[in-house]
């Protein structure tokens, strides 16, 4: 660092906000190695970096409220990414025949992170599984197989193939303002066979599909806490949600620094 960096009158640029993104631990091969490794599709990282943030992977690990608190005290924002089904035991149900095997390591880790984010006001965005985990962490339940509810496979048409659905977004919601969404429906990428059923206390529904499936919720109050059932990382226009998160994280970091007297 040069002395000129601290010269009187020179304005030092703020550091980009750090955005933690939950990931899997998966068996992976690279070269001669076949080991467990953190796995996350690159599009999530692109969504953060293109918005001016720095992505930090958060693979499952031993968790507790104090550990989650320590992690989030060093981050400016949080993304809970998409993935496999949430264990129905967490919301008091037996597994449906189409519900996948539980990933308890990830469930526990993300539950702790989301609970602490809500409690401490850290800005967060839940995507697909992420919105389901948010609802369950706050006491809500899930439809374990959406085709049983709507009578079609439109929300997950084939393995590895996204569907497209129109969703009606509440214009006065955070999502509506970020996407500058009016009365016209928003076409989104979907890939889910589960969805929110009973909405947890403290959450407000802000988007639904034409079938009535809940496609977005937000934390009540002034903080930035959004969950979407669709996949905004797959759509350049939808990445405005990442931009909104990064901006909220930047403001959160600024306020935290002011509070610490730095």
Coordinates of C-alpha atoms in Angstrom, one line a residue:
X1 CA 0.0 0.0 0.0
X2 CA 1.3 3.4 -0.9
X3 CA 1.4 6.3 1.5
X4 CA -0.7 8.2 -1.1
X5 CA -3.5 5.8 -0.4
X6 CA -4.0 7.6 2.9
X7 CA -3.2 11.1 1.7
X8 CA -5.6 13.8 3.0
X9 CA -8.6 14.3 0.9
X10 CA -8.2 11.0 -1.0
X11 CA -11.4 9.0 -0.9
X12 CA -10.8 5.3 -0.4
X13 CA -13.1 3.1 -2.4
X14 CA -15.4 0.8 -0.3
X15 CA -14.6 -2.9 -0.4
X16 CA -17.0 -4.9 -2.4
X17 CA -19.6 -6.7 -0.3
X18 CA -18.9 -10.4 0.6
X19 CA -21.8 -12.6 -0.3
X20 CA -21.8 -16.2 1.1
X21 CA -23.5 -18.8 -1.1
X22 CA -24.5 -22.2 0.3
X23 CA -23.3 -25.2 -1.6
X24 CA -23.2 -29.0 -1.6
X25 CA -20.4 -31.4 -0.6
X26 CA -20.3 -33.9 -3.5
X27 CA -18.0 -36.6 -4.7
X28 CA -16.0 -35.2 -7.5
X29 CA -13.1 -36.2 -9.8
X30 CA -10.3 -34.0 -10.9
X31 CA -7.1 -35.4 -12.4
X32 CA -6.2 -38.5 -10.4
X33 CA -8.3 -37.5 -7.4
X34 CA -11.8 -38.7 -6.5
X35 CA -12.8 -36.8 -3.3
X36 CA -15.6 -34.9 -1.7
X37 CA -15.6 -31.3 -2.8
X38 CA -17.7 -28.1 -2.5
X39 CA -20.0 -27.9 -5.5
X40 CA -21.9 -24.9 -6.9
X41 CA -23.0 -24.1 -10.4
X42 CA -20.9 -21.2 -11.7
X43 CA -24.0 -19.2 -12.6
X44 CA -24.6 -18.4 -9.0
X45 CA -21.1 -16.9 -8.7
X46 CA -21.6 -15.0 -11.9
X47 CA -24.8 -13.5 -10.5
X48 CA -22.9 -12.1 -7.5
X49 CA -19.7 -10.9 -9.3
X50 CA -21.6 -9.3 -12.2
X51 CA -23.5 -7.2 -9.5
X52 CA -20.2 -6.1 -7.9
X53 CA -20.0 -8.5 -5.0
X54 CA -17.5 -11.2 -4.1
X55 CA -18.8 -14.7 -3.8
X56 CA -17.8 -16.9 -0.8
X57 CA -18.8 -20.6 -0.8
X58 CA -20.4 -22.0 2.3
X59 CA -20.3 -25.8 2.1
X60 CA -22.1 -27.9 4.8
X61 CA -20.1 -28.2 8.0
X62 CA -20.8 -28.6 11.7
X63 CA -23.3 -26.0 12.7
X64 CA -24.8 -24.2 15.7
X65 CA -26.3 -20.8 16.3
X66 CA -22.9 -19.5 17.5
X67 CA -21.1 -20.8 14.5
X68 CA -23.7 -19.3 12.1
X69 CA -23.4 -16.0 14.0
X70 CA -19.7 -16.0 13.6
X71 CA -19.9 -16.7 9.9
X72 CA -22.5 -14.1 9.1
X73 CA -20.7 -11.5 11.2
X74 CA -17.9 -11.7 8.6
X75 CA -20.3 -11.6 5.6
X76 CA -22.4 -8.8 4.1
X77 CA -25.1 -10.9 2.5
X78 CA -26.2 -14.5 2.0
X79 CA -27.6 -16.7 -0.8
X80 CA -29.2 -20.1 -0.1
X81 CA -28.9 -21.8 -3.4
X82 CA -31.1 -24.5 -5.1
X83 CA -30.8 -28.2 -4.7
X84 CA -32.4 -31.3 -3.3
X85 CA -35.5 -31.7 -1.2
X86 CA -35.7 -30.5 2.4
X87 CA -36.2 -33.4 4.8
X88 CA -40.0 -33.5 5.5
X89 CA -39.2 -34.5 9.1
X90 CA -38.3 -30.9 9.7
X91 CA -41.9 -29.8 9.1
X92 CA -43.6 -32.8 10.8
X93 CA -44.4 -35.0 7.7
X94 CA -43.5 -38.4 6.5
X95 CA -41.7 -38.5 3.1
X96 CA -43.8 -38.6 -0.1
X97 CA -42.8 -41.5 -2.4
X98 CA -41.3 -38.9 -4.8
X99 CA -39.4 -37.0 -2.1
X100 CA -35.6 -37.4 -2.4
X101 CA -33.3 -38.8 0.2
X102 CA -32.5 -36.2 2.8
X103 CA -29.3 -34.2 2.9
X104 CA -29.3 -33.6 6.6
X105 CA -25.9 -31.9 6.6
X106 CA -27.1 -29.2 4.3
X107 CA -30.5 -28.8 6.0
X108 CA -28.9 -28.2 9.4
X109 CA -26.3 -25.8 8.0
X110 CA -28.7 -23.7 6.0
X111 CA -31.3 -23.7 8.8
X112 CA -28.7 -22.2 11.1
X113 CA -27.6 -19.6 8.6
X114 CA -31.1 -18.5 7.7
X115 CA -32.2 -18.3 11.3
X116 CA -29.2 -16.1 12.1
X117 CA -29.7 -13.9 9.0
X118 CA -33.3 -13.2 10.0
X119 CA -32.3 -12.5 13.6
X120 CA -29.4 -10.2 12.8
X121 CA -30.8 -8.5 9.7
X122 CA -28.2 -9.8 7.2
X123 CA -29.6 -9.4 3.7
X124 CA -30.4 -12.7 2.0
X125 CA -31.8 -14.3 -1.1
X126 CA -33.2 -17.8 -1.1
X127 CA -33.4 -19.6 -4.5
X128 CA -35.7 -22.6 -5.2
X129 CA -34.7 -25.0 -2.4
X130 CA -33.6 -21.8 -0.6
X131 CA -37.1 -20.4 -0.4
X132 CA -38.4 -23.8 0.8
X133 CA -35.6 -23.9 3.5
X134 CA -36.5 -20.4 4.6
X135 CA -40.2 -21.3 5.0
X136 CA -39.4 -24.5 6.9
X137 CA -36.8 -22.8 9.1
X138 CA -39.4 -20.2 10.2
X139 CA -42.1 -22.9 10.9
X140 CA -43.9 -23.4 7.6
X141 CA -44.6 -26.5 5.5
X142 CA -44.2 -27.7 2.0
X143 CA -46.1 -29.4 -0.8
X144 CA -43.9 -32.5 -1.3
X145 CA -45.0 -33.1 -4.9
X146 CA -46.5 -30.2 -6.8
X147 CA -48.0 -32.4 -9.6
X148 CA -50.3 -33.8 -6.9
X149 CA -51.6 -30.2 -6.4
X150 CA -51.7 -28.8 -9.9
X151 CA -52.0 -31.9 -12.0
X152 CA -49.1 -31.4 -14.3
X153 CA -45.3 -31.7 -14.5
X154 CA -44.8 -28.2 -15.9
X155 CA -42.6 -27.0 -13.1
X156 CA -40.1 -29.8 -13.7
X157 CA -40.7 -31.1 -17.2
X158 CA -37.7 -33.4 -17.5
X159 CA -34.4 -34.2 -15.7
X160 CA -32.0 -31.3 -16.3
X161 CA -34.6 -29.3 -18.3
X162 CA -36.1 -26.0 -17.0
X163 CA -39.7 -25.2 -17.5
X164 CA -41.0 -21.7 -18.1
X165 CA -43.9 -20.3 -16.1
X166 CA -45.6 -16.9 -15.9
X167 CA -45.8 -15.6 -12.3
X168 CA -47.8 -12.6 -11.1
X169 CA -45.6 -10.4 -8.9
X170 CA -46.9 -7.9 -6.4
X171 CA -45.8 -4.5 -7.9
X172 CA -45.3 -2.9 -4.5
X173 CA -43.1 -5.7 -3.2
X174 CA -39.3 -5.6 -3.0
X175 CA -39.2 -8.1 -5.9
X176 CA -41.7 -6.0 -7.9
X177 CA -39.6 -2.9 -7.4
X178 CA -36.3 -4.7 -8.2
X179 CA -37.7 -6.2 -11.4
X180 CA -39.7 -3.1 -12.2
X181 CA -42.6 -5.4 -12.6
X182 CA -46.1 -3.9 -13.4
X183 CA -49.3 -5.8 -14.0
X184 CA -47.9 -8.0 -16.8
X185 CA -46.8 -11.5 -15.6
X186 CA -43.1 -12.3 -15.4
X187 CA -41.8 -15.4 -17.3
X188 CA -39.3 -17.3 -15.2
X189 CA -37.2 -20.5 -15.3
X190 CA -38.6 -23.1 -13.0
X191 CA -37.2 -26.5 -11.9
X192 CA -39.0 -27.8 -8.8
X193 CA -41.4 -30.5 -7.8
X194 CA -42.0 -29.1 -4.3
X195 CA -43.3 -25.7 -3.1
X196 CA -44.4 -23.7 -0.1
X197 CA -47.7 -24.9 1.4
X198 CA -48.4 -23.3 4.8
X199 CA -46.6 -20.0 4.9
X200 CA -44.5 -19.3 8.0
X201 CA -45.3 -16.5 10.3
X202 CA -43.2 -13.4 9.3
X203 CA -43.3 -14.1 5.6
X204 CA -45.5 -12.4 3.0
X205 CA -46.3 -14.0 -0.4
X206 CA -45.3 -11.7 -3.2
X207 CA -45.6 -13.8 -6.3
X208 CA -47.7 -16.7 -7.5
X209 CA -48.0 -18.7 -10.7
X210 CA -51.2 -18.9 -12.7
X211 CA -51.8 -22.3 -10.9
X212 CA -51.7 -20.6 -7.5
X213 CA -48.3 -22.0 -6.6
X214 CA -46.3 -19.7 -4.3
X215 CA -43.3 -18.5 -6.3
X216 CA -41.9 -15.8 -4.0
X217 CA -42.0 -14.6 -0.4
X218 CA -40.4 -11.8 1.5
X219 CA -39.5 -11.1 5.1
X220 CA -41.9 -8.7 6.7
X221 CA -40.4 -5.4 7.8
X222 CA -37.7 -3.1 6.3
X223 CA -34.9 -5.6 5.8
X224 CA -33.8 -7.3 2.6
X225 CA -35.0 -10.9 2.9
X226 CA -36.4 -12.5 -0.3
X227 CA -37.0 -16.1 -1.4
X228 CA -38.0 -17.1 -5.0
X229 CA -39.0 -20.5 -6.1
X230 CA -37.7 -19.9 -9.6
X231 CA -34.1 -19.7 -10.8
X232 CA -33.0 -16.1 -11.4
X233 CA -29.4 -17.1 -12.0
X234 CA -30.5 -18.6 -15.3
X235 CA -31.9 -15.4 -16.7
X236 CA -29.9 -12.2 -17.2
X237 CA -33.0 -10.0 -16.5
X238 CA -33.8 -11.9 -13.3
X239 CA -30.2 -11.2 -12.1
X240 CA -31.5 -7.9 -11.0
X241 CA -32.4 -9.8 -7.8
X242 CA -28.7 -10.4 -7.3
X243 CA -28.0 -6.7 -7.9
X244 CA -30.6 -5.9 -5.3
X245 CA -29.0 -8.2 -2.8
X246 CA -25.5 -6.9 -3.4
X247 CA -26.7 -3.3 -3.0
X248 CA -28.5 -4.2 0.3
X249 CA -25.3 -6.0 1.4
X250 CA -23.2 -2.9 0.6
X251 CA -25.5 -0.8 2.8
X252 CA -25.5 -3.4 5.6
X253 CA -21.7 -3.3 5.6
X254 CA -21.7 0.5 5.7
X255 CA -24.1 0.6 8.6
X256 CA -22.1 -2.1 10.5
X257 CA -18.9 -0.1 10.0
X258 CA -20.5 3.1 11.3
X259 CA -21.9 1.2 14.3
X260 CA -18.4 -0.1 15.1
X261 CA -16.9 3.4 14.9
X262 CA -14.5 2.5 12.1

